[in-house]
Amino acid sequence: MATASPSVFLLMVNGQVESAQFPEYDDLYCKYCFVYGQDWAPTAGLEEGISQITSKSQDVRQALVWNFPIDVTFKSTNPYGWPQIVLSVYGPDVFGNDVVRGYGAVHVPFSPGRHKRTIPMFVPESTSKLQKFTSLCLVASSDLQAAPPTGDKW
Amino acid sequence: MAEVHVIGQIMGASGFSESSLFCKWGIHTGAAWKLLSGVREGQTQVDTPQIGDMAYWSHPIDLHFATKGLQGWPRLHFQVWSQDSFGRCQLAGYGFCHVPSSPGTHQLACPTWRPLGSWREQLARAFVGGGPQLLHGDTIYSGADRYRLHTAAGGTVHLEISLLLRNFDRYGVEC
């Protein structure tokens, strides 16, 4: 069944940002968004969201649970630029300002079915000791201006 | 022409004696292959693990090839380097692995090695850093002239690669 013209296919993503493990931080919320190539476009659902703020459970698990729904459908003609979900986690610092606690990204799974993904998160580190010290005092920490684009890393 | 999509992530590296690692990666293909979209090489960020000993990069790879033949099936090759607090970089390992040939999602663990020098160079590396490096990067993924090297093992690079193949059945290739 070879077709000469490009054919459109749909990708439906349902799921949730379930929980996180951050041993050092508490009272966190997360933002998700999708990054995709030029041939892709969302047709239904929300492509970004902000979760509630959650605190660590008191038991030994120390889990931060969001249970935050993800529901989006993409349409495309080309697998190149397959969508990635980009997660940013924020929490308060000593002075109560919102500071980034982690960024992470993963490709949306390629095969139909149920998948569980654990995403490692990282935070940009200050390059000099002086900047580390001033970032403790000032509001702005070393933050990324926009969500990391596909294929580029700092 | 048959098409291959290689989509996935260089997840990270484990088992290296140094922390603060970054990876330079590239993909090498034969003459029949043409890269339609994507970047053929890149470099990850430097990651210092805070929890555990695995350095995570989560570096996305998205490549779209068109090919006229099976020869020269793509090979991913890596150079893992460590960066210390002064900003100096030291080689931690070289490695390569073939891109899988069956469609679906694959977890790959690529072992790495680094060239040892003479005992003087090994001593210098322990104190001052540095150490021998390959002159030509293609020794990483080709077997020619390997017999000249004496190497030691490095850690492992972990990847998750998914493969989508198109039009291979038109050319009589079953996958």
CSV table of C-alpha atoms in Angstrom, one decimal:
chain,number,residue,atom,x,y,z
A,1,MET,CA,0.0,0.0,0.0
A,2,ALA,CA,2.6,2.5,-1.1
A,3,THR,CA,1.3,6.1,-1.2
A,4,ALA,CA,2.9,8.7,-3.3
A,5,SER,CA,1.8,11.8,-1.3
A,6,PRO,CA,2.7,12.3,2.4
A,7,SER,CA,0.2,10.7,4.7
A,8,VAL,CA,-0.9,12.1,8.0
A,9,PHE,CA,-0.7,10.1,11.2
A,10,LEU,CA,-2.0,10.9,14.6
A,11,LEU,CA,-0.2,10.4,17.9
A,12,MET,CA,-2.4,10.4,21.1
A,13,VAL,CA,-0.7,10.7,24.4
A,14,ASN,CA,-2.5,10.1,27.6
A,15,GLY,CA,-0.9,9.9,31.0
A,16,GLN,CA,0.2,11.7,34.1
A,17,VAL,CA,3.2,13.2,35.8
A,18,GLU,CA,2.9,10.8,38.7
A,19,SER,CA,5.5,11.7,41.3
A,20,ALA,CA,9.0,12.7,42.0
A,21,GLN,CA,11.9,11.9,44.3
A,22,PHE,CA,13.9,15.0,45.3
A,23,PRO,CA,15.8,14.1,48.5
A,24,GLU,CA,16.9,17.7,49.2
A,25,TYR,CA,13.9,19.8,48.3
A,26,ASP,CA,10.3,20.1,49.3
A,27,ASP,CA,7.1,22.0,48.3
A,28,LEU,CA,7.6,21.6,44.6
A,29,TYR,CA,5.5,22.1,41.5
A,30,CYS,CA,6.1,21.1,38.0
A,31,LYS,CA,5.5,22.5,34.6
A,32,TYR,CA,5.3,20.4,31.5
A,33,CYS,CA,5.4,21.3,27.8
A,34,PHE,CA,6.0,19.5,24.5
A,35,VAL,CA,8.8,20.2,22.1
A,36,TYR,CA,8.4,18.9,18.5
A,37,GLY,CA,9.7,19.3,15.0
A,38,GLN,CA,8.3,21.5,12.2
A,39,ASP,CA,6.2,18.7,10.7
A,40,TRP,CA,4.2,18.2,13.9
A,41,ALA,CA,1.2,20.1,15.3
A,42,PRO,CA,-1.0,19.5,18.3
A,43,THR,CA,-4.7,18.9,17.3
A,44,ALA,CA,-6.4,18.3,20.6
A,45,GLY,CA,-5.7,18.7,24.3
A,46,LEU,CA,-3.3,20.9,26.1
A,47,GLU,CA,0.4,21.0,25.2
A,48,GLU,CA,1.5,22.6,28.5
A,49,GLY,CA,0.4,22.8,32.1
A,50,ILE,CA,1.4,23.7,35.6
A,51,SER,CA,0.7,21.4,38.5
A,52,GLN,CA,-0.2,21.9,42.1
A,53,ILE,CA,2.4,22.4,44.8
A,54,THR,CA,3.0,19.2,46.7
A,55,SER,CA,4.8,18.4,49.9
A,56,LYS,CA,6.7,15.3,50.8
A,57,SER,CA,4.8,12.5,52.5
A,58,GLN,CA,5.7,11.9,56.1
A,59,ASP,CA,6.4,8.2,55.7
A,60,VAL,CA,9.7,6.6,54.8
A,61,ARG,CA,9.0,6.9,51.0
A,62,GLN,CA,9.4,10.7,51.1
A,63,ALA,CA,7.4,10.9,47.9
A,64,LEU,CA,6.2,14.1,46.1
A,65,VAL,CA,3.0,13.1,44.4
A,66,TRP,CA,1.4,15.3,41.7
A,67,ASN,CA,-0.8,12.9,39.7
A,68,PHE,CA,-1.0,15.6,37.1
A,69,PRO,CA,-2.9,14.6,33.9
A,70,ILE,CA,-1.4,14.8,30.4
A,71,ASP,CA,-3.8,14.6,27.5
A,72,VAL,CA,-2.7,15.7,24.0
A,73,THR,CA,-3.0,14.5,20.4
A,74,PHE,CA,-0.5,15.4,17.7
A,75,LYS,CA,-0.7,15.1,13.9
A,76,SER,CA,2.3,14.7,11.7
A,77,THR,CA,3.6,13.5,8.3
A,78,ASN,CA,7.1,12.7,9.4
A,79,PRO,CA,8.6,10.9,12.4
A,80,TYR,CA,11.5,13.4,12.5
A,81,GLY,CA,11.0,15.8,15.4
A,82,TRP,CA,9.1,13.2,17.4
A,83,PRO,CA,7.6,15.1,20.4
A,84,GLN,CA,9.5,15.3,23.7
A,85,ILE,CA,7.9,16.2,26.9
A,86,VAL,CA,10.0,18.7,28.8
A,87,LEU,CA,9.5,19.0,32.6
A,88,SER,CA,10.6,21.8,34.9
A,89,VAL,CA,10.3,21.5,38.6
A,90,TYR,CA,10.3,24.6,40.8
A,91,GLY,CA,10.4,25.1,44.6
A,92,PRO,CA,10.9,27.8,47.2
A,93,ASP,CA,14.4,28.8,48.3
A,94,VAL,CA,15.3,30.1,51.8
A,95,PHE,CA,13.7,33.5,51.1
A,96,GLY,CA,10.5,32.1,49.6
A,97,ASN,CA,11.2,32.9,46.0
A,98,ASP,CA,10.5,30.3,43.3
A,99,VAL,CA,13.8,28.7,42.1
A,100,VAL,CA,14.2,26.0,39.5
A,101,ARG,CA,15.0,22.6,41.1
A,102,GLY,CA,15.3,20.5,38.0
A,103,TYR,CA,14.9,20.3,34.2
A,104,GLY,CA,14.4,17.1,32.3
A,105,ALA,CA,13.1,15.8,29.0
A,106,VAL,CA,12.2,12.5,27.4
A,107,HIS,CA,10.8,11.4,24.0
A,108,VAL,CA,7.1,10.4,24.0
A,109,PRO,CA,7.2,6.6,23.6
A,110,PHE,CA,7.2,5.2,20.1
A,111,SER,CA,5.0,2.1,20.5
A,112,PRO,CA,1.4,1.9,21.5
A,113,GLY,CA,0.7,0.7,25.0
A,114,ARG,CA,1.4,1.5,28.5
A,115,HIS,CA,4.9,3.0,29.4
A,116,LYS,CA,6.5,4.2,32.5
A,117,ARG,CA,9.4,6.6,32.3
A,118,THR,CA,11.7,7.9,35.0
A,119,ILE,CA,13.3,11.1,34.0
A,120,PRO,CA,16.6,12.3,35.6
A,121,MET,CA,16.5,16.0,36.3
A,122,PHE,CA,19.4,18.5,36.3
A,123,VAL,CA,20.0,22.1,37.3
A,124,PRO,CA,22.5,24.4,35.8
A,125,GLU,CA,25.4,25.0,38.0
A,126,SER,CA,27.1,28.4,38.5
A,127,THR,CA,30.4,28.5,36.8
A,128,SER,CA,32.2,30.5,39.4
A,129,LYS,CA,32.2,30.5,43.2
A,130,LEU,CA,31.3,34.2,43.2
A,131,GLN,CA,28.2,33.6,41.2
A,132,LYS,CA,27.2,30.8,43.5
A,133,PHE,CA,27.4,33.1,46.4
A,134,THR,CA,25.6,36.0,44.8
A,135,SER,CA,22.8,33.7,43.6
A,136,LEU,CA,22.1,32.9,47.3
A,137,CYS,CA,21.5,36.5,48.0
A,138,LEU,CA,19.8,37.7,44.9
A,139,VAL,CA,16.4,36.6,43.5
A,140,ALA,CA,17.6,35.3,40.1
A,141,SER,CA,19.4,32.1,40.1
A,142,SER,CA,21.1,30.7,37.0
A,143,ASP,CA,17.9,29.9,35.2
A,144,LEU,CA,17.3,29.0,31.6
A,145,GLN,CA,15.4,31.6,29.6
A,146,ALA,CA,13.3,29.1,27.7
A,147,ALA,CA,12.7,25.4,27.8
A,148,PRO,CA,15.6,23.6,26.3
A,149,PRO,CA,14.9,23.1,22.5
A,150,THR,CA,15.2,19.8,20.8
A,151,GLY,CA,18.7,18.7,20.1
A,152,ASP,CA,20.4,21.5,22.0
A,153,LYS,CA,21.8,21.2,25.4
A,154,TRP,CA,23.7,23.9,27.4
B,1,MET,CA,14.9,4.6,-1.2
B,2,ALA,CA,14.6,3.0,2.2
B,3,GLU,CA,14.4,5.3,5.2
B,4,VAL,CA,15.6,4.8,8.7
B,5,HIS,CA,14.6,7.0,11.7
B,6,VAL,CA,16.9,6.8,14.7
B,7,ILE,CA,15.2,8.6,17.7
B,8,GLY,CA,16.2,8.4,21.3
B,9,GLN,CA,18.5,9.6,24.0
B,10,ILE,CA,22.0,9.3,25.3
B,11,MET,CA,20.8,8.7,28.8
B,12,GLY,CA,24.0,8.9,30.7
B,13,ALA,CA,27.2,7.1,31.8
B,14,SER,CA,28.1,5.0,34.8
B,15,GLY,CA,31.1,3.2,36.1
B,16,PHE,CA,33.7,5.9,35.4
B,17,SER,CA,36.1,6.8,38.1
B,18,GLU,CA,35.7,10.5,37.4
B,19,SER,CA,32.5,12.5,38.0
B,20,SER,CA,31.6,15.6,36.1
B,21,LEU,CA,31.4,13.9,32.7
B,22,PHE,CA,30.4,15.0,29.2
B,23,CYS,CA,30.1,13.1,26.0
B,24,LYS,CA,31.0,14.0,22.4
B,25,TRP,CA,28.9,11.8,20.1
B,26,GLY,CA,28.8,11.2,16.4
B,27,ILE,CA,27.2,8.9,13.9
B,28,HIS,CA,29.2,7.3,11.1
B,29,THR,CA,27.5,5.7,8.0
B,30,GLY,CA,28.6,4.2,4.8
B,31,ALA,CA,28.6,5.9,1.4
B,32,ALA,CA,25.1,4.7,0.5
B,33,TRP,CA,23.5,6.5,3.4
B,34,LYS,CA,22.3,10.1,3.2
B,35,LEU,CA,21.3,12.2,6.3
B,36,LEU,CA,18.0,13.9,5.5
B,37,SER,CA,17.3,15.6,8.8
B,38,GLY,CA,19.0,15.9,12.2
B,39,VAL,CA,22.5,16.7,13.3
B,40,ARG,CA,25.2,14.1,12.8
B,41,GLU,CA,27.3,14.9,15.9
B,42,GLY,CA,27.0,16.8,19.1
B,43,GLN,CA,28.3,17.3,22.6
B,44,THR,CA,26.3,16.9,25.8
B,45,GLN,CA,26.4,19.1,28.8
B,46,VAL,CA,28.7,18.4,31.7
B,47,ASP,CA,26.8,16.6,34.5
B,48,THR,CA,27.9,16.1,38.1
B,49,PRO,CA,25.8,13.5,39.8
B,50,GLN,CA,24.3,14.6,43.2
B,51,ILE,CA,22.6,11.4,43.9
B,52,GLY,CA,24.2,8.1,43.0
B,53,ASP,CA,27.1,7.7,40.7
B,54,MET,CA,25.5,7.8,37.2
B,55,ALA,CA,25.9,11.0,35.3
B,56,TYR,CA,22.7,11.7,33.4
B,57,TRP,CA,22.7,13.7,30.1
B,58,SER,CA,19.3,12.8,28.6
B,59,HIS,CA,20.7,14.1,25.3
B,60,PRO,CA,18.1,13.7,22.5
B,61,ILE,CA,19.1,12.1,19.2
B,62,ASP,CA,16.7,12.4,16.2
B,63,LEU,CA,18.1,11.4,12.8
B,64,HIS,CA,16.4,10.6,9.5
B,65,PHE,CA,18.5,8.6,7.0
B,66,ALA,CA,17.7,7.5,3.4
B,67,THR,CA,19.7,4.6,2.1
B,68,LYS,CA,20.4,2.7,-1.1
B,69,GLY,CA,22.1,-0.2,0.6
B,70,LEU,CA,22.7,-2.1,3.8
B,71,GLN,CA,26.5,-1.6,3.8
B,72,GLY,CA,27.7,0.9,6.3
B,73,TRP,CA,24.8,0.5,8.8
B,74,PRO,CA,25.0,3.5,11.1
B,75,ARG,CA,27.4,3.4,14.1
B,76,LEU,CA,27.2,5.7,17.0
B,77,HIS,CA,30.5,6.6,18.5
B,78,PHE,CA,31.3,8.4,21.8
B,79,GLN,CA,34.1,10.1,23.5
B,80,VAL,CA,33.5,10.6,27.2
B,81,TRP,CA,35.5,13.3,28.9
B,82,SER,CA,35.6,14.6,32.4
B,83,GLN,CA,35.9,18.2,33.4
B,84,ASP,CA,37.4,19.2,36.7
B,85,SER,CA,36.7,22.3,38.8
B,86,PHE,CA,39.4,24.3,37.0
B,87,GLY,CA,37.8,23.7,33.6
B,88,ARG,CA,40.4,21.2,32.4
B,89,CYS,CA,39.2,18.3,30.3
B,90,GLN,CA,40.6,14.8,30.5
B,91,LEU,CA,39.6,11.8,28.4
B,92,ALA,CA,37.6,9.1,30.2
B,93,GLY,CA,36.8,6.7,27.4
B,94,TYR,CA,36.1,6.0,23.8
B,95,GLY,CA,33.3,3.7,22.7
B,96,PHE,CA,31.0,2.8,19.8
B,97,CYS,CA,27.9,0.7,19.1
B,98,HIS,CA,25.9,-0.1,16.0
B,99,VAL,CA,22.4,1.3,15.8
B,100,PRO,CA,20.0,-1.7,16.2
B,101,SER,CA,18.5,-3.1,13.0
B,102,SER,CA,15.1,-4.2,14.2
B,103,PRO,CA,12.4,-1.7,14.7
B,104,GLY,CA,11.3,-0.8,18.2
B,105,THR,CA,12.9,0.6,21.4
B,106,HIS,CA,16.2,-0.7,22.5
B,107,GLN,CA,18.3,-0.2,25.7
B,108,LEU,CA,22.0,-0.1,24.8
B,109,ALA,CA,24.9,-0.2,27.1
B,110,CYS,CA,28.1,0.7,25.3
B,111,PRO,CA,31.4,-0.2,27.0
B,112,THR,CA,34.3,2.3,26.7
B,113,TRP,CA,38.1,2.1,26.8
B,114,ARG,CA,40.9,4.6,27.0
B,115,PRO,CA,44.5,4.3,25.7
B,116,LEU,CA,47.2,3.7,28.3
B,117,GLY,CA,50.5,5.2,27.6
B,118,SER,CA,53.9,4.1,29.0
B,119,TRP,CA,54.3,3.8,32.8
B,120,ARG,CA,55.6,7.4,32.8
B,121,GLU,CA,52.5,8.7,31.1
B,122,GLN,CA,50.3,6.7,33.5
B,123,LEU,CA,52.1,8.2,36.5
B,124,ALA,CA,51.8,11.7,35.0
B,125,ARG,CA,48.1,11.2,34.4
B,126,ALA,CA,47.5,10.2,38.0
B,127,PHE,CA,49.2,13.4,39.3
B,128,VAL,CA,48.8,16.1,36.7
B,129,GLY,CA,46.1,14.8,34.4
B,130,GLY,CA,46.0,14.5,30.7
B,131,GLY,CA,47.0,11.3,29.1
B,132,PRO,CA,47.2,9.9,25.6
B,133,GLN,CA,44.4,10.4,23.1
B,134,LEU,CA,43.7,9.1,19.6
B,135,LEU,CA,45.0,11.1,16.7
B,136,HIS,CA,42.3,9.9,14.3
B,137,GLY,CA,38.7,9.6,15.6
B,138,ASP,CA,37.9,6.8,13.2
B,139,THR,CA,39.9,4.3,15.2
B,140,ILE,CA,37.0,4.4,17.7
B,141,TYR,CA,34.6,2.6,15.3
B,142,SER,CA,36.9,0.8,12.9
B,143,GLY,CA,39.0,-2.2,13.6
B,144,ALA,CA,42.0,-1.3,11.4
B,145,ASP,CA,45.3,-0.6,13.3
B,146,ARG,CA,43.7,-1.4,16.7
B,147,TYR,CA,46.5,-4.0,17.3
B,148,ARG,CA,48.9,-1.1,18.0
B,149,LEU,CA,46.9,0.0,21.1
B,150,HIS,CA,47.2,-0.9,24.7
B,151,THR,CA,44.1,0.2,26.5
B,152,ALA,CA,42.3,0.1,29.9
B,153,ALA,CA,38.5,-0.1,30.5
B,154,GLY,CA,36.4,2.9,31.2
B,155,GLY,CA,32.8,3.0,32.2
B,156,THR,CA,29.6,2.4,30.2
B,157,VAL,CA,27.5,4.8,28.2
B,158,HIS,CA,23.7,4.0,28.4
B,159,LEU,CA,21.4,4.8,25.5
B,160,GLU,CA,17.8,4.3,24.7
B,161,ILE,CA,17.3,4.2,20.9
B,162,SER,CA,14.1,3.6,19.0
B,163,LEU,CA,14.2,2.6,15.3
B,164,LEU,CA,11.6,3.2,12.7
B,165,LEU,CA,12.2,1.6,9.3
B,166,ARG,CA,10.3,2.4,6.0
B,167,ASN,CA,10.2,0.8,2.6
B,168,PHE,CA,12.7,-2.0,3.4
B,169,ASP,CA,10.3,-4.6,2.2
B,170,ARG,CA,10.3,-3.0,-1.3
B,171,TYR,CA,13.9,-4.0,-1.6
B,172,GLY,CA,13.4,-7.5,-0.2
B,173,VAL,CA,14.8,-6.9,3.3
B,174,GLU,CA,12.7,-8.4,6.1
B,175,CYS,CA,12.7,-6.5,9.3
